[in-house]
XYZ file of C-alpha atoms in Angstrom:
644
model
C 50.614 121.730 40.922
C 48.755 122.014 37.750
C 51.378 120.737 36.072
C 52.366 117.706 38.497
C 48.332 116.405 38.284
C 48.781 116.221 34.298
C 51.670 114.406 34.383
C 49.796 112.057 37.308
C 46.754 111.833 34.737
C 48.991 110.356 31.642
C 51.035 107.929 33.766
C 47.743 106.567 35.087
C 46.203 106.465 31.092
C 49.181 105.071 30.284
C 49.189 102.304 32.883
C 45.824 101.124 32.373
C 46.203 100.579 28.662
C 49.549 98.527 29.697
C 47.452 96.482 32.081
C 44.671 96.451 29.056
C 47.485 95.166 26.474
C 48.799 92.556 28.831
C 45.241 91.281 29.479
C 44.317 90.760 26.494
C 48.010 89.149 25.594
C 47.484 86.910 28.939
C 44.083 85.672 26.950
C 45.252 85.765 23.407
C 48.271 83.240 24.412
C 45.837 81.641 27.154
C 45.421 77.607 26.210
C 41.478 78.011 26.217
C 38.610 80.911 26.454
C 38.618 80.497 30.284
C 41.403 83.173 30.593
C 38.514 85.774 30.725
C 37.327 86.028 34.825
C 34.136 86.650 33.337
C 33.740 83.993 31.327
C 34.090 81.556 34.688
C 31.751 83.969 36.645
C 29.442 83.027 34.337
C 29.626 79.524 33.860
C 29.932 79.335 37.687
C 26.254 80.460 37.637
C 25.472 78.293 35.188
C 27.468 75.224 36.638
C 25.365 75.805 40.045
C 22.114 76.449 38.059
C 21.808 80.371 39.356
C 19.342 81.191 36.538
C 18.712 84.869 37.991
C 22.460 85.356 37.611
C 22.389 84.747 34.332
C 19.596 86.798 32.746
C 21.524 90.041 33.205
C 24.096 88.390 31.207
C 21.455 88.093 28.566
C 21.505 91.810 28.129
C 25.481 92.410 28.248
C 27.094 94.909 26.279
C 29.181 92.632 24.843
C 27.921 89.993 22.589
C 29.823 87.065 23.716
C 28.629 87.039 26.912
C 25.027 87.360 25.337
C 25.856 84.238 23.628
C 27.638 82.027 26.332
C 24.213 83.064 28.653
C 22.057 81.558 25.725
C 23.983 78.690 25.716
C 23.833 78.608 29.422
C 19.745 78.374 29.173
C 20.090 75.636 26.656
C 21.946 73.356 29.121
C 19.807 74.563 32.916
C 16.849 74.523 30.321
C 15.156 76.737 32.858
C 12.135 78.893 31.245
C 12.296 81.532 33.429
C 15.308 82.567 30.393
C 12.870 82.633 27.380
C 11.078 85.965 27.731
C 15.027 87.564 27.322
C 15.802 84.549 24.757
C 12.874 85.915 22.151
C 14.839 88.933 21.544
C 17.612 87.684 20.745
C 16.869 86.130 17.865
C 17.385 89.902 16.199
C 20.119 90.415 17.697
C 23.038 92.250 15.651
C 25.391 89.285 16.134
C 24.977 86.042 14.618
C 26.118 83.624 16.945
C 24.172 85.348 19.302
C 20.850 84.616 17.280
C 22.377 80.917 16.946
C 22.723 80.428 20.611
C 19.403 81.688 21.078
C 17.758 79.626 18.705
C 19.741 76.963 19.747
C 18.282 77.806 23.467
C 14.883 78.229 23.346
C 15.207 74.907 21.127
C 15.783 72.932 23.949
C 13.424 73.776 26.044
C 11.276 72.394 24.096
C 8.086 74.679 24.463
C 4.983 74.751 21.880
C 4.256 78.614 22.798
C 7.965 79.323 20.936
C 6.385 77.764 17.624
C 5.609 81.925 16.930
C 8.823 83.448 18.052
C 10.621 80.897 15.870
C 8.618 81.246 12.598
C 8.169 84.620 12.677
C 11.653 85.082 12.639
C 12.719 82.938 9.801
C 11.417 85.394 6.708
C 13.245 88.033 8.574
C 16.899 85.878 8.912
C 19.548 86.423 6.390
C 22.062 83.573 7.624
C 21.726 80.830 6.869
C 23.033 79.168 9.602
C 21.233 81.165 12.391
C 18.062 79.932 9.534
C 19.473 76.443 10.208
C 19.166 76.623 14.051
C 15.835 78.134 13.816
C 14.317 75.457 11.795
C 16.061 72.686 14.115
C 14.326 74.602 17.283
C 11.167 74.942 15.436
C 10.974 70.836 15.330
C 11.657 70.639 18.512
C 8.629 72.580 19.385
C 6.293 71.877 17.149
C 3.217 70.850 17.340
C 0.707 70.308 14.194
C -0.649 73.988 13.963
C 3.111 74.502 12.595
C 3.361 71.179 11.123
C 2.305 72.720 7.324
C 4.574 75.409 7.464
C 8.011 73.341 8.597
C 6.866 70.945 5.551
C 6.341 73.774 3.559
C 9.176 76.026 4.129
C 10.911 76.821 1.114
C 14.922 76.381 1.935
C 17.187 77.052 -1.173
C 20.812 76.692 0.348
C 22.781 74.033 1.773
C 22.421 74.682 5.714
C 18.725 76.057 5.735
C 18.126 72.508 3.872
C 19.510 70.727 6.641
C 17.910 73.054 8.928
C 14.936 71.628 7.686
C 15.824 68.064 7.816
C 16.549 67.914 11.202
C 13.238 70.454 11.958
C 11.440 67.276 10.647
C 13.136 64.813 12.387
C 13.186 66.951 15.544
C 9.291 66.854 15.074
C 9.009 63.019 14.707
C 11.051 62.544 17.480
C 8.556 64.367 19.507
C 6.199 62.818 18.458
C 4.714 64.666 15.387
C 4.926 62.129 12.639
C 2.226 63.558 10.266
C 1.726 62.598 7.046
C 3.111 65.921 5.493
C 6.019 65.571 7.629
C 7.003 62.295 5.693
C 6.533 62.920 2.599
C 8.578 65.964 3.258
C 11.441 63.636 4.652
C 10.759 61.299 1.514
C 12.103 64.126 -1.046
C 14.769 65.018 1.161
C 15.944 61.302 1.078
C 15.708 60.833 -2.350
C 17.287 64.130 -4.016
C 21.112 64.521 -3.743
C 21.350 66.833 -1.370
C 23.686 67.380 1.395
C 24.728 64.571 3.658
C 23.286 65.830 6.896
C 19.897 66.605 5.368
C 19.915 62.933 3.707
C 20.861 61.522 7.585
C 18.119 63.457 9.315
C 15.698 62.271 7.216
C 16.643 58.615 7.445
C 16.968 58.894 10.503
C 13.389 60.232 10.751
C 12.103 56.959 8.796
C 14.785 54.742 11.101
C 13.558 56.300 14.368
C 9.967 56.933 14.397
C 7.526 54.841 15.375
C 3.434 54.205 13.750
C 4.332 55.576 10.108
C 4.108 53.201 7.141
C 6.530 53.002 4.855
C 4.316 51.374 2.170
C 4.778 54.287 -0.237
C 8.156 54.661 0.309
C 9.750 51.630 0.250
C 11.569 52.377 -3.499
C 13.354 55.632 -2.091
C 14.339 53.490 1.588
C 15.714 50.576 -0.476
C 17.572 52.705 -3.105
C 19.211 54.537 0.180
C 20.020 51.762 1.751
C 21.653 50.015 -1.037
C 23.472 53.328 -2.474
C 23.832 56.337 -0.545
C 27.305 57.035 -0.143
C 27.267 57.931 3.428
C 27.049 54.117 5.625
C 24.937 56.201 8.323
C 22.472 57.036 5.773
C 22.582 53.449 4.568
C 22.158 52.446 8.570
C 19.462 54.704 8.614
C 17.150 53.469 6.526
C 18.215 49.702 7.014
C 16.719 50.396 10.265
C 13.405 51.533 8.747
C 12.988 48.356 6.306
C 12.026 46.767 9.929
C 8.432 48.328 9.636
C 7.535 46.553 6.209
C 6.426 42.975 6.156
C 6.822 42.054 2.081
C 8.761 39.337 1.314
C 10.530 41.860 -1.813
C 12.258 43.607 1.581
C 13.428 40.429 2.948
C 15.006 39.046 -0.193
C 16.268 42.723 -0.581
C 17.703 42.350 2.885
C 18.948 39.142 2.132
C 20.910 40.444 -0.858
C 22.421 43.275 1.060
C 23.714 41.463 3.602
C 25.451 39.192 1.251
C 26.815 42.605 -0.660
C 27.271 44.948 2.606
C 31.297 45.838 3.436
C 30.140 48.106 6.762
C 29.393 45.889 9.513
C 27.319 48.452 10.931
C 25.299 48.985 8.157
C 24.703 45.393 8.328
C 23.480 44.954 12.167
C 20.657 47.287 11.155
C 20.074 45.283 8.193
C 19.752 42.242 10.666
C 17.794 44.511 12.793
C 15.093 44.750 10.633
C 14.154 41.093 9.836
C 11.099 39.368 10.370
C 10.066 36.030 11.561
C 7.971 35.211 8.766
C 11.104 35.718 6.684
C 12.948 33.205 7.949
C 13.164 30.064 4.778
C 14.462 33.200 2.708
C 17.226 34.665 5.241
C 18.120 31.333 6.843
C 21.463 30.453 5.550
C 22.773 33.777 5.486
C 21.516 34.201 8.970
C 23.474 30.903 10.214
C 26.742 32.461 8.723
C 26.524 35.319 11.125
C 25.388 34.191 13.995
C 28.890 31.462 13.428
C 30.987 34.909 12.829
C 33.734 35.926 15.276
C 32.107 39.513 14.036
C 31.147 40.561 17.523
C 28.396 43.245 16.491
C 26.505 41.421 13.753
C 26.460 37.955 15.835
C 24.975 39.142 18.823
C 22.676 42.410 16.811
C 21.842 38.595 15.003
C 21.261 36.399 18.588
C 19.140 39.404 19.532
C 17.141 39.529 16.223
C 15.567 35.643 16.714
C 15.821 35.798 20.444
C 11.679 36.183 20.189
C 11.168 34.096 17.112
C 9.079 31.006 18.128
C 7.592 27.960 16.172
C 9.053 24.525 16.032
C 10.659 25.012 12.685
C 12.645 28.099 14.571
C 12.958 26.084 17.542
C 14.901 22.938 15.574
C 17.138 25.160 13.353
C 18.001 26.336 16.914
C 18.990 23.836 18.599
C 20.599 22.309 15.102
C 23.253 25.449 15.020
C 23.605 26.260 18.721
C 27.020 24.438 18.717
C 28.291 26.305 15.835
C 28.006 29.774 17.581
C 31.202 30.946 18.648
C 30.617 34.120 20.684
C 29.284 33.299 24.132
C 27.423 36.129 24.594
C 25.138 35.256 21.268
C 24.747 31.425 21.851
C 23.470 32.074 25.397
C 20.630 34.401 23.527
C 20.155 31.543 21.213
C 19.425 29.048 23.934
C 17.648 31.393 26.015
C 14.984 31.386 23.268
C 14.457 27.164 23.739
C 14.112 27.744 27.523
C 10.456 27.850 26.852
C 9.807 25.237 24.043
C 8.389 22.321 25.257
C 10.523 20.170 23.120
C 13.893 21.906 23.832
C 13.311 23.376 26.946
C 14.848 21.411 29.099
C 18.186 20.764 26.791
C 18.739 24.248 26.493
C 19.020 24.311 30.276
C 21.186 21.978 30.408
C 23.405 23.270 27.781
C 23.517 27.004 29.749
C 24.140 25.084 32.914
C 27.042 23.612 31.264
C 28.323 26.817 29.601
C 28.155 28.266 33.075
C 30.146 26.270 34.762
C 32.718 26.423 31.760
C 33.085 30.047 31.613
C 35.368 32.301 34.186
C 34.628 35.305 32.322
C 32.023 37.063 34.580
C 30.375 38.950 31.710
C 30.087 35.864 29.896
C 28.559 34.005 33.214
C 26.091 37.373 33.652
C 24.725 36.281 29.485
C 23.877 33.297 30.629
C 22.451 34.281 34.006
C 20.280 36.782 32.005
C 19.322 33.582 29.283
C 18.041 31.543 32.434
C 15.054 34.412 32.898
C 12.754 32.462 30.248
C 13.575 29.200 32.812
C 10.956 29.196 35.809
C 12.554 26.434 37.349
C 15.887 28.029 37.190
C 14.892 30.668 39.863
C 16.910 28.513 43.068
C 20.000 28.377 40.921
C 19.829 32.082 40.327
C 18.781 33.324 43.639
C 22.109 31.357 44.328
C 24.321 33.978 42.058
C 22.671 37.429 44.151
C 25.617 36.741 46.780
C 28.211 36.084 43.851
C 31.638 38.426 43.909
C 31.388 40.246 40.930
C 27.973 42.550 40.523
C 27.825 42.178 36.758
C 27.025 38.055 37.882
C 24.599 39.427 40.482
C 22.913 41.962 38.707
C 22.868 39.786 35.710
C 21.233 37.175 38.036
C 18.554 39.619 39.466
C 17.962 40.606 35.717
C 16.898 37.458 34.991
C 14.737 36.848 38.300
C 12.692 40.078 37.116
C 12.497 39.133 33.916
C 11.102 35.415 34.884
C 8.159 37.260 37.507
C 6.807 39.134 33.960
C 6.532 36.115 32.315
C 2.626 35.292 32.267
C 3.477 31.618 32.414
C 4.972 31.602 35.840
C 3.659 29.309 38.452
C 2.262 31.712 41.392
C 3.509 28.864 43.769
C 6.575 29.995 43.350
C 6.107 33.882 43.567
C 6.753 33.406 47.600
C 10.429 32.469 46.329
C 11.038 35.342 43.808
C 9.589 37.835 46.819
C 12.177 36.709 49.150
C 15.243 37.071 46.656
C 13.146 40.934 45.790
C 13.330 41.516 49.403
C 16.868 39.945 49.515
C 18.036 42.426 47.076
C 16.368 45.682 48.616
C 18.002 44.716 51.506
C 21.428 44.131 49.818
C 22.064 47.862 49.562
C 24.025 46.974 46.202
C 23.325 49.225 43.503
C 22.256 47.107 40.721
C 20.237 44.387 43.099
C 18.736 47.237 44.311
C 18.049 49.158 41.307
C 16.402 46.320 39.078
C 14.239 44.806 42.119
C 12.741 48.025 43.210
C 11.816 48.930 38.967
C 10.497 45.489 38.990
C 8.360 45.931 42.202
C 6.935 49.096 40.705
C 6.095 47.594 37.215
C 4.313 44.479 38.729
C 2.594 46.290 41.448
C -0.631 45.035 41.216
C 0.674 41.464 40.883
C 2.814 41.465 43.487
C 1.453 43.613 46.168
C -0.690 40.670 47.718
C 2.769 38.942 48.738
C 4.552 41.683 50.230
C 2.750 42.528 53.255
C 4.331 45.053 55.344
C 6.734 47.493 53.262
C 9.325 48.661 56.030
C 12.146 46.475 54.330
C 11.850 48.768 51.808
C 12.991 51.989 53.931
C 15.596 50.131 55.563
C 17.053 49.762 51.595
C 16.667 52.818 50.781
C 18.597 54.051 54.134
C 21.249 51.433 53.323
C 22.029 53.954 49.826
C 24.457 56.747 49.742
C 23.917 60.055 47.824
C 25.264 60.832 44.948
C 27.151 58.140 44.032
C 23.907 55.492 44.743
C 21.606 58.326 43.192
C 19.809 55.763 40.629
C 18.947 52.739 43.238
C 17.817 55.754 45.497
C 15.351 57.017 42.741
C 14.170 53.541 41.572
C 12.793 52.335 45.224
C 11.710 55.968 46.026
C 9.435 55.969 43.187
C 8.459 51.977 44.494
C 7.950 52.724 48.012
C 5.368 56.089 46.555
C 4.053 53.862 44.458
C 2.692 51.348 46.805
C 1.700 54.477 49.816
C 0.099 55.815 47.034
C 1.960 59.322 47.151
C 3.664 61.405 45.063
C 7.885 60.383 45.241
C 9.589 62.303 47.097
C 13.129 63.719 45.125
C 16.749 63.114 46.643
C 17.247 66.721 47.093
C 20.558 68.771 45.772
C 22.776 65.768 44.280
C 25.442 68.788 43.025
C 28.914 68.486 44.954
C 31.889 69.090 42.338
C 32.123 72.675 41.300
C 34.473 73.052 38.778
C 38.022 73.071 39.023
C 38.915 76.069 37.071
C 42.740 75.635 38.153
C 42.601 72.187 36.160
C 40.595 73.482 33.395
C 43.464 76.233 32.616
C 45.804 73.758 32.204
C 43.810 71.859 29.329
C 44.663 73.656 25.668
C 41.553 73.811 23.200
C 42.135 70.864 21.101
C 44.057 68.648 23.759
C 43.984 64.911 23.044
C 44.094 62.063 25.583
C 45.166 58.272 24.890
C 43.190 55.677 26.133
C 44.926 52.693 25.688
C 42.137 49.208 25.986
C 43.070 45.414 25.811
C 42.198 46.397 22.029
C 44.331 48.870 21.237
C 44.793 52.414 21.066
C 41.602 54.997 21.200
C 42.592 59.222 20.713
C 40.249 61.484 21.953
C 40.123 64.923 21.604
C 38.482 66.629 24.551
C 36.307 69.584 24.468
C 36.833 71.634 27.240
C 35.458 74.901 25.550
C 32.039 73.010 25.079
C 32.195 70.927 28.645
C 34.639 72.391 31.283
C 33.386 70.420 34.101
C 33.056 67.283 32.079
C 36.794 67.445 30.694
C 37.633 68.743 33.807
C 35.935 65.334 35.644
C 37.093 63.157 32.990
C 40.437 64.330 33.620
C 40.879 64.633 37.335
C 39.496 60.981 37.693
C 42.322 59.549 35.332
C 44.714 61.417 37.052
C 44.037 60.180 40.314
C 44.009 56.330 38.415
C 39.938 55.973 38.799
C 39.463 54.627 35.411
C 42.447 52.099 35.261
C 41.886 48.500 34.796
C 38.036 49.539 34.825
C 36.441 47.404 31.959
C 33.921 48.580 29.007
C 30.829 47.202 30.833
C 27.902 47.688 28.256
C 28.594 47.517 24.263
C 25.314 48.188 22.130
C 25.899 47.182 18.922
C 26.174 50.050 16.379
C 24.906 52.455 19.353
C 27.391 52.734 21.832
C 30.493 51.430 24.251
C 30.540 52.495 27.896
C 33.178 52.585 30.416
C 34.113 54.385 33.343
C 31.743 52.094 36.157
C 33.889 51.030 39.276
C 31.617 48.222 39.923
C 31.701 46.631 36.119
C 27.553 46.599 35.627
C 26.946 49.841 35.284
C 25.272 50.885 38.563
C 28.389 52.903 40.255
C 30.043 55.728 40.126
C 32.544 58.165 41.497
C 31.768 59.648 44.600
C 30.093 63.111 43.329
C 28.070 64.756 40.527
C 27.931 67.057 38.203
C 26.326 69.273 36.126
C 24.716 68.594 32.129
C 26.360 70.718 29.364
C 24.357 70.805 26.615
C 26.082 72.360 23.350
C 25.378 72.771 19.771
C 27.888 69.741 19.296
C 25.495 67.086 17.408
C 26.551 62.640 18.081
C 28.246 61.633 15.141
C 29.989 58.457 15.021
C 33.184 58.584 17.507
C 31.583 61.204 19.753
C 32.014 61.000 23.816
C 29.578 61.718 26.067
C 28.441 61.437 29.814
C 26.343 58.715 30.878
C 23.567 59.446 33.365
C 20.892 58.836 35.283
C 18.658 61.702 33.912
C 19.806 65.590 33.668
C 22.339 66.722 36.130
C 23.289 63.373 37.663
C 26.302 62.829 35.625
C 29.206 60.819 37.476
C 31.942 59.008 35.880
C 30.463 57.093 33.384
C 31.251 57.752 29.725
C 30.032 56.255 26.369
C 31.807 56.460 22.785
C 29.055 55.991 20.090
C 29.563 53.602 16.646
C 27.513 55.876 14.627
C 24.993 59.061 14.277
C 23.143 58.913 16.727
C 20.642 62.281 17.192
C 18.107 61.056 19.732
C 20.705 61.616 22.384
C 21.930 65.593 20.708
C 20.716 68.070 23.657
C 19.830 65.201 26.308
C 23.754 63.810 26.880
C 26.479 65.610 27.776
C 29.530 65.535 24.717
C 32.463 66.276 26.028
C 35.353 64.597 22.966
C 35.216 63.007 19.544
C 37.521 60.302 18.381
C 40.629 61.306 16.037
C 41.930 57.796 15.943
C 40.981 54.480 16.691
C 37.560 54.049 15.351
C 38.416 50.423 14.527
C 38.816 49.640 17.912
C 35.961 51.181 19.301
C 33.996 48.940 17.066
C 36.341 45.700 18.007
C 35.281 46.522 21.979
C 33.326 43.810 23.741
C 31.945 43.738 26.741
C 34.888 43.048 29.304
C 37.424 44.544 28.077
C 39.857 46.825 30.017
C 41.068 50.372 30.248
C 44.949 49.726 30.557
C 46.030 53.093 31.146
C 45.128 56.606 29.779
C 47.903 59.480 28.995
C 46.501 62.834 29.615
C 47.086 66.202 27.738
């Protein structure tokens, strides 16, 4: 018997490390890391924002759970995870420390300034050092402004740590002094590319700092640095100096510029008062078939007034080839006494020229700085295609800000506001009800009784109307007086794990436009439910035939809106992921409506752009087809897309 249980004993030992070695074979040869049970437990938890779940994961015996529970903080950004976070920053492993850095970053709390500086003399790695330093901006406030200025970083990735610290900070809003003259050295030494982009992208981004004593090291960067987002960078920041020496500067560039991107911030940034010295090289691009620098140069002088402005105008019009940028152009006359009323009739001409509806929607959105225009675009709410409509009720709200509208005709503009609530379509109802907030106290008097405003709102459906439903909740509080009330639990897709396993780490899809051909590789270790949306929508044809509805020139293209204007969505939501992954140029993320409201909206983005790192889902980067991406215009078409 003694024998027999022995013999019982191995064949069991011997079974369980069989099971053990064909485990870990099952993962080893598994496509991605969601072969481990575990793993999916735990984003499950995190997928359905179970925060209580999570914090014993925080303490696991094995590290990469530790670390994949960080991570899951950093994307439910709920505090209740920061008293376990703190620890972790000693922890043994390093991407454990990362993740926790990385975490507590995010949340974004100035009572982890401590946690986060006391652990930087202590940190030997220079990455988890980088990650600190990052987090530390993000918290900041000015009684650590001195010592992120001040701290002494010798190699490459604590330098950058540092950079985007500081830039981290300005975003935030702490734009000291110190802080600049900090990002100042950065900029001008040759040192690593990231640190140089961080801190031109501090100088491009932040608003109420002078440049004055800076403007040698922003001009020498944006004429030299070998990286074009640098260059973008701090073309961008040139805006907030008014010397002529940076407009003939500006001038020159633009003449000596290859990177078209580089050169819509350069347009960006000029001024009015500049015009006699830019004028002929302005004409030249706003005449390009160069889609991004025509209309980043309509945009530029859509606010520049004066009769000198106002001829030159109306002079070149008729040279401007792109619709899109002539109907800024001649939305600028609308309210010049002199070429007023021939700019409306020029529009009113293009409009009925055009059949592209994204063209008609420019000049619908033109006609806002037109009072008397407001019959002809109430006429366009009941048009087919919402981009016209929504273009149309764009340009109604934009008319009632004007200060120089008649208030005999604000009777007429409250019946097409009320028209639109009514509507229950997305975008009417999305830009009245903002507009009805904004203008309150203006409006108010007209309105009388409110009720058409909860017969809108029960006209919505959750999730996919989730944005309209927010924008005249927050109205309708606004004008009780109470505090809005929230739509309650928007999450219905869990994710499906089944179609996650069948997407290897590094899979590429093929989205094929009226342009050409865009590769994308998607991250599914990063974003699981995203891929995993992304995926089971073009599988089921969603996206087909679906047009790039919004193009931002040298920001972003976005696709993936049923309607075509950029107020609809699939029929469910799902959940933010927030990773370590950082918006360089070719990077795809999830559009939304604010954190966990994601649908099936997607954006691919022309450059850097950090503002949106930690606040957008990325869930791919482009591998090929950059040069398309920046050919896209508004309008034109997903043909098909081949999956992994």
């Amino acid at each position: 018997m003694k024998n027999y249980l022995v013999l019982l004993l191995i064949a069991v030992a011997a079974l369980v490390v069989s099971c053990s070695e064909n485990e870990s074979e099952r993962i080893k040869t598994f496509p991605n890391k969601f072969a481990d049970q575990e793993l999916v437990k735990l984003y499950d938890f995190k997928d359905r924002r179970q925060s209580e779940a999570l914090i014993p994961y925080l303490t696991h015996q094995q590290s990469v759970y530790r670390e994949e529970a960080a991570m899951a903080f950093a994307s439910t950004q709920d505090t209740v995870g920061l008293p376990y976070l703190f620890p972790l920053l000693s922890d043994p492993k390093i991407e454990v420390r990362k993740a926790a850095a990385f975490a507590i970053g995010q949340m974004k709390r100035k009572s982890s300034q401590s946690a986060l500086a006391n652990r930087l003399p202590l940190e030997t790695e220079p990455l988890v050092r980088y990650y600190l330093l990052e987090a530390l901006g993000k918290c900041l406030s000015t009684d650590y402004m001195h010592f992120l200025a001040d701290y002494e970083a010798t190699d490459d990735l604590t330098i950058i740590g540092k950079a985007w610290g500081i830039y981290r900070a300005g975003l935030g809003g702490i734009s000291d002094s110190v802080l600049t003259v900090a990002a100042s050295a950065i900029l001008a030494d040759t040192l690593p590319d990231q640190a140089r982009l961080a801190a031109a992208n501090y100088f491009g981004r932040m608003r109420g700092i002078s440049i004055a004593h800076f403007e040698s090291v922003l001009k020498n960067s944006a004429a030299n640095d070998s990286l074009p987002a640098v260059r973008m960078a701090t073309a961008r920041a040139l805006a907030k100096s008014n010397n002529d020496s940076i407009a003939f500067f500006i001038d020159d560039q633009l003449n000596s510029e290859s990177n078209s991107l580089v050169r819509v911030n350069l347009i960006r940034a000029l001024k009015q008062e500049h015009f006699s010295i830019v004028e002929s090289t302005l004409l030249e691009i706003l005449k390009s078939t160069d889609y991004q620098t025509s209309v980043s140069a309509g945009e530029t002088i859509s606010t520049w007034q004066g009769r000198e402005v106002e001829r030159w105008i109306w002079d070149v019009n008729d040279q401007i080839v792109i619709p899109r940028t002539r109907a800024i152009v001649l939305g600028n006359l609308l309210e010049s006494n002199l070429y007023g009323y021939n700019a409306y009739r020029e529009l009113s001409e293009m409009y009925g020229g055009v059949s592209n509806p994204y063209d008609k929607g420019f000049i619908l959105q033109a006609l806002g700085n037109y009072p008397n225009a407001s019959a002809f675009l109430g006429n366009q709410l009941d048009d087919p295609h919402p981009f016209v409509r929504t273009s149309a009720m764009e340009a109604l709200s934009a008319m009632n800000q004007s200060t120089q509208f008649p208030a005999f005709k604000q009777p007429e503009l409250i019946g097409y506001f009320r028209q639109a609530i009514l509507s229950g379509d997305a975008g009417q109802v999305t830009v009245a009800a903002s507009t009805l907030t904004r203008l309150r106290s203006r409006l108010q008097p007209y309105l009388g009784n409110i009720q058409f405003m909860y017969q809108g709102l029960d006209s919505l459906h959750l999730p996919e109307d989730v944005e309209p439903y927010q924008a005249l909740e927050s109205t309708i509080s606004a004008y009780e007086g109470r505090e809005g009330v929230s739509p309650g639990q928007l999450y219905q897709n869990p994710i499906a794990w089944d179609v996650v396993t069948e997407i290897s780490k590094g899979a590429k899809t093929m989205i094929e436009t009226s342009r050409g051909l865009i590769e994308i590789e998607l991250l599914i270790e990063e974003a699981p439910g995203s891929v995993e949306n992304f995926v089971s929508l073009a599988r089921s044809g969603f996206y087909e035939n679906l047009t790039f509805h919004r193009v931002v020139p040298n920001f972003v293209i976005q696709a993936g809106c049923p309607r075509g204007d950029g107020y609809g969505s699939s029929d469910g939501v799902i959940r933010s992921e927030f990773s370590t992954q950082k918006y360089g140029t070719g990077y795809v993320g999830m559009a939304s409506a604010g954190k966990d409201t994601e649908g099936s909206q997607w954006f691919i983005t022309h450059s850097p752009t950090p503002h949106l790192d930690g606040a957008y889902t990325i869930f791919g980067r482009v591998t090929k087809g950059m040069e398309v991406v920046n050919k896209i215009e508004v309008g034109d078409r997903i043909t098909s897309i081949k999956l992994p």
